[in-house]
Coordinates of C-alpha atoms in Angstrom, one line a residue:
Chain X
M1 CA 10.0 11.3 1.7
R2 CA 6.9 13.2 0.5
K3 CA 9.2 15.7 -1.3
A4 CA 11.0 12.9 -3.0
Q5 CA 7.7 11.3 -4.1
G6 CA 6.5 14.7 -5.3
S7 CA 9.5 15.3 -7.5
W8 CA 9.4 11.7 -8.8
E9 CA 5.8 12.3 -9.8
K10 CA 6.8 15.5 -11.6
R11 CA 9.3 13.6 -13.6
I12 CA 6.7 11.1 -14.6
L13 CA 4.3 13.8 -15.6
K14 CA 7.0 15.5 -17.7
S15 CA 7.8 12.3 -19.4
L16 CA 4.1 11.7 -20.2
N17 CA 3.6 15.2 -21.5
S18 CA 6.6 15.1 -23.7
M19 CA 5.5 11.8 -25.2
C20 CA 2.2 13.4 -25.8
T21 CA 3.6 16.4 -27.6
E22 CA 6.2 14.4 -29.6
L23 CA 3.6 12.0 -30.9
N24 CA 1.0 14.7 -31.2
I25 CA -1.7 12.5 -29.5
P26 CA -4.0 14.0 -27.0
L27 CA -4.0 12.4 -23.5
A28 CA -7.7 11.7 -23.8
Q29 CA -10.4 12.2 -26.3
K30 CA -13.8 10.9 -27.1
R31 CA -14.0 8.0 -29.5
P32 CA -16.0 8.5 -32.7
A33 CA -19.1 6.3 -32.9
N34 CA -17.9 3.8 -35.4
E35 CA -14.7 3.2 -33.4
Q36 CA -16.9 2.7 -30.3
K37 CA -18.9 0.0 -32.1
E38 CA -15.8 -1.7 -33.4
L39 CA -14.2 -1.8 -29.9
L40 CA -17.4 -3.2 -28.4
N41 CA -17.4 -6.0 -31.0
K42 CA -13.9 -7.1 -30.3
W43 CA -14.0 -6.6 -26.6
N44 CA -13.3 -10.2 -25.9
E45 CA -10.4 -10.4 -28.3
M46 CA -8.5 -7.2 -28.1
G47 CA -5.3 -9.2 -28.2
T48 CA -5.8 -9.8 -31.9
D49 CA -5.5 -6.1 -32.5
E50 CA -2.0 -5.1 -33.6
P51 CA -1.9 -1.3 -33.3
D52 CA 1.3 0.4 -34.1
L53 CA 2.9 0.9 -30.7
S54 CA 6.5 1.3 -31.9
L55 CA 6.6 5.0 -31.0
F56 CA 5.3 4.5 -27.5
R57 CA 7.7 3.8 -24.8
P58 CA 6.9 2.9 -21.1
V59 CA 6.8 6.0 -18.9
Y60 CA 9.3 4.4 -16.6
A61 CA 10.8 1.1 -15.8
P62 CA 11.7 -0.3 -12.4
K63 CA 15.4 0.6 -12.8
D64 CA 14.6 4.3 -13.2
F65 CA 12.7 4.1 -10.0
L66 CA 15.6 2.4 -8.3
E67 CA 17.9 5.3 -9.3
V68 CA 15.5 7.7 -7.5
L69 CA 15.4 5.5 -4.4
M70 CA 19.2 5.3 -4.3
N71 CA 19.5 9.1 -4.2
L72 CA 17.1 9.5 -1.3
R73 CA 18.8 11.4 1.4
N74 CA 17.6 12.7 4.7
P75 CA 18.9 16.3 5.0
N76 CA 19.1 15.8 8.8
Y77 CA 21.3 12.7 8.5
E78 CA 25.0 12.9 8.4
N79 CA 25.6 11.8 4.8
G80 CA 29.3 12.3 4.7
E81 CA 31.4 11.5 1.7
Q82 CA 33.9 9.6 3.9
P83 CA 32.9 6.0 4.3
S84 CA 31.9 5.5 7.9
F85 CA 29.4 3.6 10.0
R86 CA 26.9 6.2 9.1
N87 CA 26.8 5.3 5.5
H88 CA 24.9 2.2 4.6
L89 CA 26.8 -0.3 2.5
G90 CA 23.9 -1.0 0.3
L91 CA 22.2 1.3 -2.2
I92 CA 19.5 2.6 0.2
Q93 CA 20.8 5.4 2.4
V94 CA 17.6 6.2 4.4
P95 CA 17.8 4.9 8.0
L96 CA 14.3 3.3 8.3
K97 CA 13.6 0.8 10.9
V98 CA 13.5 -2.7 9.5
K99 CA 13.0 -6.0 11.3
D100 CA 15.9 -8.3 12.0
I101 CA 15.7 -12.1 11.8
P102 CA 14.5 -12.7 15.4
E103 CA 11.7 -10.2 14.8
L104 CA 10.9 -11.8 11.5
K105 CA 10.8 -15.2 13.1
E106 CA 8.3 -14.0 15.6
G107 CA 6.3 -12.2 12.9
F108 CA 6.3 -15.2 10.5
S109 CA 6.0 -17.8 13.2
E110 CA 3.5 -19.9 11.2
L111 CA 6.3 -20.6 8.7
G112 CA 8.3 -22.4 11.3
L113 CA 9.9 -25.8 10.9
N114 CA 7.5 -27.7 13.0
I115 CA 4.3 -26.3 11.4
G116 CA 2.8 -27.8 8.3
Q117 CA 3.0 -25.7 5.1
L118 CA 1.6 -26.1 1.7
G119 CA 4.5 -25.9 -0.6
I120 CA 6.5 -28.2 1.6
D121 CA 4.3 -30.8 3.4
D122 CA 2.1 -31.5 0.4
S123 CA 4.9 -32.8 -1.8
A124 CA 4.6 -36.3 -3.3
Q125 CA 6.9 -37.9 -0.7
V126 CA 4.7 -36.8 2.2
P127 CA 1.6 -38.9 2.8
P128 CA -1.4 -36.6 2.7
E129 CA -2.7 -37.8 6.1
F130 CA 0.1 -36.0 7.9
F131 CA -1.0 -32.5 7.0
E132 CA -2.6 -31.9 3.7
N133 CA -6.0 -33.6 4.2
E134 CA -6.6 -32.0 7.5
H135 CA -5.6 -28.6 6.1
V136 CA -8.0 -28.9 3.3
R137 CA -10.7 -29.9 5.7
V138 CA -10.1 -26.8 7.9
G139 CA -10.1 -24.7 4.7
Q140 CA -13.5 -26.0 3.7
K141 CA -14.8 -25.2 7.2
V142 CA -13.5 -21.7 7.1
L143 CA -15.2 -21.1 3.7
A144 CA -18.4 -22.6 5.0
E145 CA -18.3 -20.2 8.0
Q146 CA -17.4 -17.3 5.7
D147 CA -15.0 -16.1 8.4
S148 CA -12.7 -13.6 6.9
A149 CA -10.3 -13.3 9.8
A150 CA -10.0 -17.0 10.1
A151 CA -9.3 -17.2 6.4
Q152 CA -6.5 -14.7 6.8
Q153 CA -5.0 -16.8 9.6
Y154 CA -5.5 -20.0 7.6
V155 CA -3.7 -18.9 4.4
R156 CA -0.5 -18.3 6.3
Q157 CA 0.1 -22.0 5.9
G158 CA -0.9 -21.9 2.2
C159 CA -4.1 -22.3 0.3
P160 CA -5.2 -25.5 -1.3
T161 CA -5.5 -24.9 -5.1
A162 CA -9.2 -25.7 -5.2
L163 CA -10.1 -23.3 -2.4
R164 CA -7.7 -20.5 -3.2
A165 CA -10.0 -18.4 -5.3
D166 CA -12.8 -18.4 -2.7
L167 CA -10.4 -17.9 0.2
W168 CA -8.8 -14.9 -1.4
A169 CA -12.2 -13.4 -2.2
L170 CA -13.2 -13.9 1.4
I171 CA -10.1 -12.2 2.8
L172 CA -10.4 -9.3 0.3
N173 CA -14.1 -9.0 1.0
I174 CA -15.1 -9.5 -2.7
S175 CA -18.5 -11.0 -3.2
N176 CA -19.4 -10.1 -6.8
Q177 CA -22.9 -8.8 -6.1
P178 CA -25.0 -7.6 -9.0
E179 CA -24.0 -4.0 -8.2
D180 CA -20.4 -4.9 -8.7
I181 CA -21.1 -6.5 -12.1
L182 CA -23.0 -3.4 -13.0
Y183 CA -20.2 -1.2 -11.9
Y184 CA -17.8 -3.2 -14.1
E185 CA -20.1 -2.9 -17.1
Q186 CA -20.2 0.8 -16.5
L187 CA -16.4 0.9 -16.5
K188 CA -16.4 -1.0 -19.7
S189 CA -18.7 1.6 -21.3
N190 CA -16.3 4.3 -20.2
V191 CA -13.5 2.5 -22.0
I192 CA -15.6 2.4 -25.1
Q193 CA -16.5 6.0 -25.0
H194 CA -13.1 7.6 -24.3
N195 CA -9.8 6.8 -25.7
L196 CA -6.8 7.5 -23.4
L197 CA -3.1 7.7 -24.2
V198 CA -2.7 5.4 -21.1
D199 CA -4.5 2.7 -23.1
S200 CA -1.6 2.6 -25.5
L201 CA 0.8 2.3 -22.7
I202 CA -1.2 -0.6 -21.3
Y203 CA -1.3 -2.3 -24.7
K204 CA 2.4 -1.9 -25.0
D205 CA 3.1 -3.2 -21.5
V206 CA 1.0 -6.3 -22.0
K207 CA 2.6 -7.0 -25.4
L208 CA 6.1 -6.6 -23.9
T209 CA 5.6 -8.5 -20.7
A210 CA 2.7 -10.8 -20.3
S211 CA 2.3 -11.8 -24.0
N212 CA 5.9 -12.9 -24.0
D213 CA 5.6 -15.1 -20.9
D214 CA 5.0 -18.8 -21.3
Y215 CA 2.6 -18.9 -18.5
Y216 CA 0.5 -15.8 -19.1
F217 CA 0.2 -15.2 -22.8
V218 CA -3.1 -17.0 -22.9
F219 CA -4.6 -14.4 -20.6
E220 CA -3.8 -11.5 -22.9
D221 CA -7.4 -10.5 -23.6
Y222 CA -8.3 -10.7 -19.9
L223 CA -5.5 -8.4 -19.1
Y224 CA -6.8 -5.7 -21.4
Q225 CA -10.3 -6.1 -20.1
V226 CA -9.0 -5.6 -16.5
L227 CA -6.4 -2.9 -17.0
L228 CA -8.4 -0.7 -19.4
C229 CA -11.3 -0.7 -16.9
F230 CA -8.9 -0.1 -14.0
S231 CA -7.8 3.1 -15.6
R232 CA -11.3 4.5 -15.6
D233 CA -12.2 3.5 -12.1
T234 CA -12.5 6.6 -9.9
S235 CA -13.0 4.5 -6.7
V236 CA -9.3 3.8 -6.9
L237 CA -8.7 7.5 -6.1
E238 CA -9.8 6.7 -2.5
H239 CA -6.5 4.9 -1.8
F240 CA -4.6 8.2 -2.2
A241 CA -5.9 9.1 1.3
Y242 CA -3.4 6.6 2.7
S243 CA -0.8 6.7 0.0
S244 CA 2.1 9.1 -0.1
A245 CA 1.4 9.6 -3.8
T246 CA -0.9 12.2 -5.5
P247 CA -2.9 11.6 -8.6
P248 CA -2.0 13.6 -11.7
K249 CA -4.3 16.4 -12.5
S250 CA -5.3 18.2 -15.7
Y251 CA -7.8 20.6 -17.0
I252 CA -10.1 19.8 -19.9
Q253 CA -10.3 21.8 -23.0
G254 CA -7.1 23.6 -22.1
K255 CA -8.8 25.6 -19.3
L256 CA -5.8 25.7 -17.0
G257 CA -6.3 26.7 -13.5
M258 CA -10.1 26.7 -13.6
E259 CA -11.2 24.3 -10.9
E260 CA -14.6 23.5 -12.6
Y261 CA -12.6 22.0 -15.4
A262 CA -10.1 20.1 -13.3
V263 CA -10.0 16.3 -13.7
Y264 CA -7.7 13.5 -12.7
Y265 CA -5.8 11.8 -15.4
P266 CA -6.1 8.9 -15.8
P267 CA -9.5 8.7 -14.0
N268 CA -8.0 6.3 -11.4
G269 CA -4.9 8.4 -10.9
V270 CA -2.5 5.6 -11.5
I271 CA 0.0 5.8 -14.4
P272 CA 1.1 2.3 -15.4
F273 CA 4.8 1.6 -15.7
H274 CA 6.7 -1.2 -17.4
G275 CA 5.6 -4.5 -15.9
F276 CA 2.4 -3.2 -14.4
S277 CA 0.3 -5.8 -16.2
M278 CA 2.2 -8.5 -14.3
Y279 CA 0.3 -7.6 -11.1
V280 CA -2.9 -8.9 -12.9
A281 CA -1.6 -11.9 -14.8
P282 CA -1.3 -14.4 -12.0
L283 CA -4.8 -13.7 -10.8
C284 CA -6.1 -14.9 -14.2
F285 CA -5.4 -18.4 -13.1
L286 CA -7.8 -18.1 -10.2
Y287 CA -10.7 -16.0 -11.6
H288 CA -12.3 -16.4 -15.0
E289 CA -15.2 -14.1 -14.7
P290 CA -14.0 -10.6 -15.7
S291 CA -15.8 -8.6 -13.2
K292 CA -14.6 -10.8 -10.3
L293 CA -11.1 -10.8 -11.6
Y294 CA -11.3 -7.1 -11.9
Q295 CA -12.4 -6.6 -8.3
I296 CA -9.8 -8.9 -6.9
F297 CA -7.1 -7.1 -8.7
R298 CA -8.4 -3.7 -7.7
E299 CA -8.5 -4.7 -4.1
M300 CA -5.0 -6.2 -4.2
Y301 CA -3.7 -3.0 -5.8
V302 CA -5.2 -0.6 -3.2
R303 CA -4.1 -2.8 -0.4
F304 CA -0.6 -3.9 -1.4
F305 CA 0.7 -3.3 -4.9
F306 CA 0.5 0.5 -4.7
R307 CA 3.2 0.4 -2.0
L308 CA 5.7 -1.1 -4.5
H309 CA 5.9 1.9 -6.7
S310 CA 5.6 4.9 -4.4
I311 CA 8.1 6.5 -2.0
S312 CA 7.0 6.2 1.6
S313 CA 8.3 5.2 5.0
H314 CA 5.7 2.5 5.5
P315 CA 7.2 -0.9 6.6
S316 CA 5.7 -2.5 3.5
G317 CA 6.7 0.3 1.2
I318 CA 9.3 -0.4 -1.4
V319 CA 12.0 1.7 0.4
S320 CA 11.7 -0.4 3.6
L321 CA 11.6 -3.6 1.6
C322 CA 14.8 -2.7 -0.2
L323 CA 16.5 -1.8 3.1
L324 CA 15.2 -4.9 4.7
F325 CA 16.7 -7.0 1.9
E326 CA 20.0 -5.3 2.0
T327 CA 20.2 -5.5 5.8
L328 CA 19.3 -9.2 5.9
L329 CA 21.9 -10.0 3.3
Q330 CA 24.6 -7.9 4.9
T331 CA 23.9 -9.4 8.4
H332 CA 23.7 -13.0 7.4
L333 CA 25.8 -13.4 4.3
P334 CA 28.4 -10.7 4.9
Q335 CA 31.1 -12.4 2.7
L336 CA 28.7 -12.6 -0.2
F337 CA 27.5 -9.0 0.2
Y338 CA 31.1 -7.7 0.4
H339 CA 32.1 -9.8 -2.7
L340 CA 29.2 -8.6 -4.8
R341 CA 29.8 -5.0 -3.8
E342 CA 33.4 -5.2 -4.7
I343 CA 32.7 -6.5 -8.2
G344 CA 30.2 -3.7 -8.7
A345 CA 27.2 -5.9 -8.4
Q346 CA 25.2 -4.4 -5.6
P347 CA 22.6 -7.1 -4.8
L348 CA 19.7 -4.7 -4.8
R349 CA 20.3 -4.0 -8.5
I350 CA 19.3 -7.5 -9.2
S351 CA 16.6 -8.1 -6.7
F352 CA 14.8 -4.8 -7.1
K353 CA 12.8 -5.9 -10.1
W354 CA 11.7 -9.0 -8.3
M355 CA 10.3 -7.1 -5.4
V356 CA 8.6 -4.3 -7.5
R357 CA 6.7 -6.9 -9.4
A358 CA 6.1 -9.0 -6.2
F359 CA 8.0 -11.8 -8.1
S360 CA 5.3 -12.1 -10.8
G361 CA 6.9 -13.4 -14.0
Y362 CA 10.0 -14.6 -12.2
L363 CA 8.7 -17.6 -10.2
A364 CA 6.6 -20.5 -11.5
T365 CA 3.0 -19.7 -11.1
D366 CA 2.2 -22.2 -8.4
Q367 CA 5.1 -21.0 -6.3
L368 CA 4.0 -17.4 -6.9
L369 CA 0.5 -18.1 -5.7
L370 CA 1.9 -19.7 -2.5
L371 CA 3.9 -16.6 -1.9
W372 CA 0.9 -14.3 -2.5
D373 CA -1.0 -16.5 0.0
R374 CA 1.4 -15.3 2.6
I375 CA 1.2 -11.7 1.5
L376 CA -2.5 -11.9 2.2
G377 CA -2.2 -13.9 5.3
Y378 CA 0.3 -11.6 7.0
N379 CA -1.1 -8.4 5.4
S380 CA 2.5 -7.3 4.6
L381 CA 4.9 -7.3 1.7
E382 CA 8.0 -7.9 3.9
I383 CA 8.0 -11.5 2.8
L384 CA 9.1 -10.3 -0.6
A385 CA 12.4 -8.9 0.9
V386 CA 12.9 -12.1 2.9
L387 CA 12.4 -14.3 -0.2
A388 CA 14.8 -12.1 -2.2
A389 CA 17.5 -12.6 0.5
A390 CA 16.7 -16.3 0.7
V391 CA 17.3 -16.6 -3.1
F392 CA 20.7 -15.0 -2.8
A393 CA 21.5 -17.3 0.1
F394 CA 20.5 -20.3 -2.0
R395 CA 22.7 -19.4 -4.9
A396 CA 25.5 -18.0 -2.7
V397 CA 28.1 -20.6 -3.7
N398 CA 27.7 -19.7 -7.4
L399 CA 27.6 -16.0 -6.7
M400 CA 30.8 -16.1 -4.8
E401 CA 32.6 -17.1 -8.0
V402 CA 31.3 -14.4 -10.3
T403 CA 33.4 -11.4 -11.2
S404 CA 30.9 -9.0 -12.8
L405 CA 27.4 -7.7 -12.5
A406 CA 26.4 -9.4 -15.8
A407 CA 27.6 -12.8 -14.5
A408 CA 25.7 -12.3 -11.2
E409 CA 22.6 -11.4 -13.2
A410 CA 23.1 -14.6 -15.2
V411 CA 23.3 -16.8 -12.0
L412 CA 20.0 -15.2 -10.8
A413 CA 18.3 -14.9 -14.2
D414 CA 16.1 -18.0 -13.9
L415 CA 14.1 -18.4 -10.7
S416 CA 11.4 -20.6 -12.3
T417 CA 12.7 -23.8 -10.7
L418 CA 12.8 -22.4 -7.2
K419 CA 10.5 -23.7 -4.4
V420 CA 9.5 -20.7 -2.4
M421 CA 8.5 -22.1 1.0
P422 CA 11.6 -24.3 1.7
L423 CA 13.8 -21.3 0.8
L424 CA 11.9 -19.1 3.2
Q425 CA 11.8 -21.7 6.0
I426 CA 15.5 -22.4 5.7
F427 CA 16.5 -18.7 5.6
L428 CA 14.3 -17.8 8.6
F429 CA 14.5 -20.8 10.8
A430 CA 17.4 -23.0 9.8
T431 CA 20.3 -20.7 9.1
V432 CA 23.0 -20.6 11.7
T433 CA 23.6 -17.0 12.7
Chain L
M1 CA 2.3 33.6 38.2
P2 CA 2.1 29.9 38.8
W3 CA 0.0 27.8 36.5
E4 CA -1.4 24.3 36.2
V5 CA -0.5 21.9 33.4
Q6 CA -3.1 19.6 31.9
E7 CA -1.5 18.5 28.6
I8 CA 1.7 19.0 26.7
V9 CA 1.6 18.6 23.0
F10 CA 4.5 18.8 20.6
R11 CA 5.9 17.5 17.4
N12 CA 9.2 15.6 17.6
F13 CA 12.2 16.3 15.3
Y14 CA 14.7 13.5 15.9
T15 CA 14.8 13.7 19.7
A16 CA 15.3 10.3 21.2
F17 CA 14.5 10.8 24.9
L18 CA 12.7 13.6 26.6
S19 CA 12.8 14.5 30.3
V20 CA 10.7 17.3 31.8
R21 CA 11.4 19.1 35.0
V22 CA 9.1 21.6 36.6
Q23 CA 9.7 24.2 39.3
R24 CA 7.0 24.2 41.9
P25 CA 6.6 24.7 45.6
G26 CA 7.8 21.7 47.5
P27 CA 7.2 20.6 51.1
G28 CA 8.3 23.5 53.3
G29 CA 7.0 26.1 50.9
S30 CA 10.2 26.8 49.0
R31 CA 10.3 26.3 45.2
R32 CA 12.2 23.3 44.0
W33 CA 12.9 21.6 40.7
M34 CA 11.1 18.2 40.4
T35 CA 11.2 15.7 37.5
C36 CA 7.8 15.1 36.2
L37 CA 8.9 13.0 33.2
R38 CA 12.1 10.9 33.1
D39 CA 13.6 9.8 29.8
L40 CA 10.4 9.2 27.9
C41 CA 11.4 7.3 24.8
L42 CA 10.3 9.0 21.6
M43 CA 12.5 7.1 19.2
P44 CA 12.7 3.3 20.1
C45 CA 15.7 2.9 17.9
P46 CA 17.6 6.2 17.9
H47 CA 19.7 5.3 14.8
T48 CA 16.5 4.9 12.7
E49 CA 13.7 7.0 11.6
E50 CA 11.0 5.5 13.8
G51 CA 9.2 8.1 15.8
S52 CA 11.5 10.9 14.6
Q53 CA 8.7 13.1 13.3
D54 CA 5.7 11.9 15.3
Y55 CA 3.3 14.0 17.3
F56 CA 3.2 13.4 21.0
C57 CA 0.6 14.3 23.7
L58 CA 1.5 14.0 27.4
H59 CA -1.2 14.1 30.0
R60 CA -0.9 15.2 33.6
H61 CA -1.7 11.8 35.0
Q62 CA 1.2 10.3 33.0
M63 CA 3.6 12.4 35.0
L64 CA 5.7 11.4 38.0
C65 CA 4.7 14.4 40.1
D66 CA 1.9 16.9 40.5
V67 CA 2.1 19.6 37.9
D68 CA 0.1 22.4 39.5
Q69 CA 1.5 25.7 40.7
V70 CA 4.3 25.4 38.2
T71 CA 6.5 28.5 37.7
A72 CA 9.0 27.2 35.3
M73 CA 9.5 24.2 33.0
R74 CA 12.7 22.6 31.6
F75 CA 12.7 20.3 28.6
I76 CA 15.8 18.1 28.4
L77 CA 16.3 16.5 25.0
R78 CA 18.6 13.6 24.5
Q79 CA 19.8 12.1 21.2
P80 CA 22.5 9.5 21.8
S81 CA 22.9 8.7 18.1
P82 CA 25.6 10.7 16.3
V83 CA 24.0 10.3 12.8
W84 CA 21.6 13.2 13.1
L85 CA 22.6 16.7 12.5
H86 CA 20.0 18.5 14.5
F87 CA 17.4 17.4 17.0
T88 CA 14.7 19.4 18.7
I89 CA 11.0 19.5 19.4
E90 CA 8.6 21.7 17.5
D91 CA 5.2 23.2 17.9
L92 CA 5.3 22.9 21.7
Q93 CA 1.9 23.7 23.3
I94 CA 1.1 23.5 27.0
F95 CA -2.6 23.4 28.0
P96 CA -3.9 24.3 31.4
P97 CA -6.9 22.4 32.7
G98 CA -10.4 23.7 32.2
Q99 CA -9.8 24.5 28.5
K100 CA -12.5 22.9 26.6
S101 CA -11.2 21.1 23.6
P102 CA -13.1 22.3 20.5
Q103 CA -16.1 20.1 20.3
K104 CA -18.4 19.8 17.4
D105 CA -21.8 21.4 17.8
F106 CA -24.3 19.0 19.1
P107 CA -27.2 18.5 16.7
S108 CA -30.1 20.5 17.9
W109 CA -32.4 17.6 18.3
L110 CA -30.0 16.0 20.8
S111 CA -30.1 19.0 23.1
Q112 CA -33.8 19.5 23.0
L113 CA -35.7 17.8 25.7
T114 CA -38.3 15.5 24.5
P115 CA -41.7 17.3 24.8
P116 CA -44.0 15.7 27.3
E117 CA -46.4 13.3 25.5
Q118 CA -49.8 14.7 24.7
P119 CA -52.6 12.3 25.1
A120 CA -54.2 11.6 21.8
S121 CA -57.3 13.6 21.0
L122 CA -60.3 11.4 21.4
H123 CA -62.6 13.7 19.6
G124 CA -63.9 12.3 16.3
E125 CA -63.8 8.7 15.2
L126 CA -61.0 6.5 16.5
P127 CA -59.1 5.0 13.6
D128 CA -59.0 1.2 13.5
P129 CA -55.8 0.3 15.4
E130 CA -55.1 -2.8 13.3
K131 CA -55.3 -0.8 10.1
V132 CA -53.1 1.9 11.4
S133 CA -50.5 -0.6 12.6
T134 CA -50.2 -2.4 9.3
E135 CA -50.0 0.9 7.4
V136 CA -47.2 2.1 9.7
Q137 CA -45.4 -1.2 9.3
Q138 CA -45.6 -0.9 5.5
M139 CA -44.3 2.6 5.6
W140 CA -41.4 1.5 7.8
V141 CA -40.5 -1.4 5.5
L142 CA -40.5 1.1 2.6
T143 CA -38.2 3.5 4.3
E144 CA -35.8 0.7 5.2
V145 CA -35.8 -0.5 1.6
I146 CA -35.2 3.0 0.3
R147 CA -32.4 3.5 2.8
A148 CA -30.8 0.2 1.8
R149 CA -31.0 1.1 -1.9
Q150 CA -29.2 4.3 -1.5
A151 CA -26.0 3.7 -3.3
A152 CA -23.1 4.5 -1.1
A153 CA -20.8 4.0 -4.1
R154 CA -19.7 7.0 -6.1
I155 CA -21.3 7.5 -9.4
G156 CA -17.9 7.2 -10.9
R157 CA -18.0 10.1 -13.3
F158 CA -14.6 11.3 -14.2
D159 CA -15.6 13.6 -17.0
V160 CA -17.0 17.1 -16.8
D161 CA -20.4 17.3 -18.6
G162 CA -19.4 14.4 -20.9
C163 CA -16.2 16.0 -21.9
Y164 CA -12.8 14.4 -21.1
D165 CA -10.6 15.9 -23.8
I166 CA -7.2 16.5 -22.2
N167 CA -4.0 17.6 -23.9
L168 CA -1.4 18.0 -21.2
L169 CA -1.0 17.2 -17.5
S170 CA -0.7 20.0 -15.0
Y171 CA 2.4 20.3 -12.8
T172 CA 0.8 22.1 -9.9

């Protein structure tokens, strides 16, 4: 797996280097003083800037990454050409251990049918005395006690909107002390001082994704403020200790091979891909102060999101999530799986982009935040794979009638009307096996 | 020459179950083969990757029989799943007892005995104990404050002497 991650990283580096040489732009350079002043002045409205980004292209998109994952093979595994029980019917051919529904039921027991959930038991038809009022009361108590472990247990049943920002901060251990605000200001000054090629990639990504989204375009300026600073944050390098990925390296002033001139590029070691800004966008609903928003995003990234775009065998890594999705679908909707496979519409081709983005930009924001409540509560991304399978189960009748990949994509193009918690509950606890 | 076994350390490579038999003197003096480990599960789900490349360490008190005066050992590897091409164990190491695991050096102040207390010299004027205690307290508070102020956070420099001009990424 590490080898595969290494060669994937090399591909990304090659792509970035070739973009660099084609466009004749350095990867990083110091900004001249007048440009620095200009940027400082329009820091809060960088969205109004319209730089020419037509020549820039994203370094990679989720579908490129899926191609790499599809081709992962264990050399010690019998990957025969003949179809046999050894070959997986889905796209992922790596035999990782994934949970089955009984294990998921046990793991996600708080989502059970007889336990109250926000997202289900707070709807207009249910009187709030049944669940909602008490749940809010407990949430306020948890916040008063500042108990992080209790908060993590509490959000498994969903966060009341008014308490969500504080509860997430409590779970992620973000307190926004003066040192943190100072650190953010320092990052901001780093952005002003040096111009990175990665900045243009970020601009392009925001313009292509978040700015076009009905829910998130209002946060465009915040997104620049967070992502540009994120690229300069060397504390993110610490997460490489437990990630299978390696940060890209370079040498300043062309002094190749001389360790005193070795630096990481970008300073945080993370090269953004197409859709990266969508990891930040939903958080803008919760946090309005840039330094707090920044810290929350950074913590979410180094705890969860980095696993969605690196190759590893971790149970919350994207490879395991893909395999979990395919296995769930195959086991519980075998007819649908077989039908989609026959028409050349492997289900993972459609659901991959949902999982890589943790459903950001695909679900309505209130539903997305309910989903991310559970990611924090269970400290795992497996719920993304379960939701993906549940969505397919929900639209199974329509999907059985399609005859091409394009038609299947059309059936699943719009998830904005879906209610996440009922889907998850039905799939896990109310499906006849 | 018979030896004693304290620990067995190895790295797995797709073996699902491990049994270990040792040859040692049994009752009556003659040497017999005895099973000291029966079907230890290394891979809980042999068709999947879990545990396939993990490191394992087996201690003598985890074993079914005594493992001293051992003259031979047999490692029996089982892999019921047909999907794997090869299976084995690697980096096998057997440690006899008495071998000290490499320990970090103790800091010198820990190993030094505390010197016996010398009674304070009563020659010359005795300093005022109240004054001394408040001064010492102040000093202690200062050291606490300085210690708390020491930033554990990195400085966050990513450039080298203010320069961060990069043209190409390195592949190595």
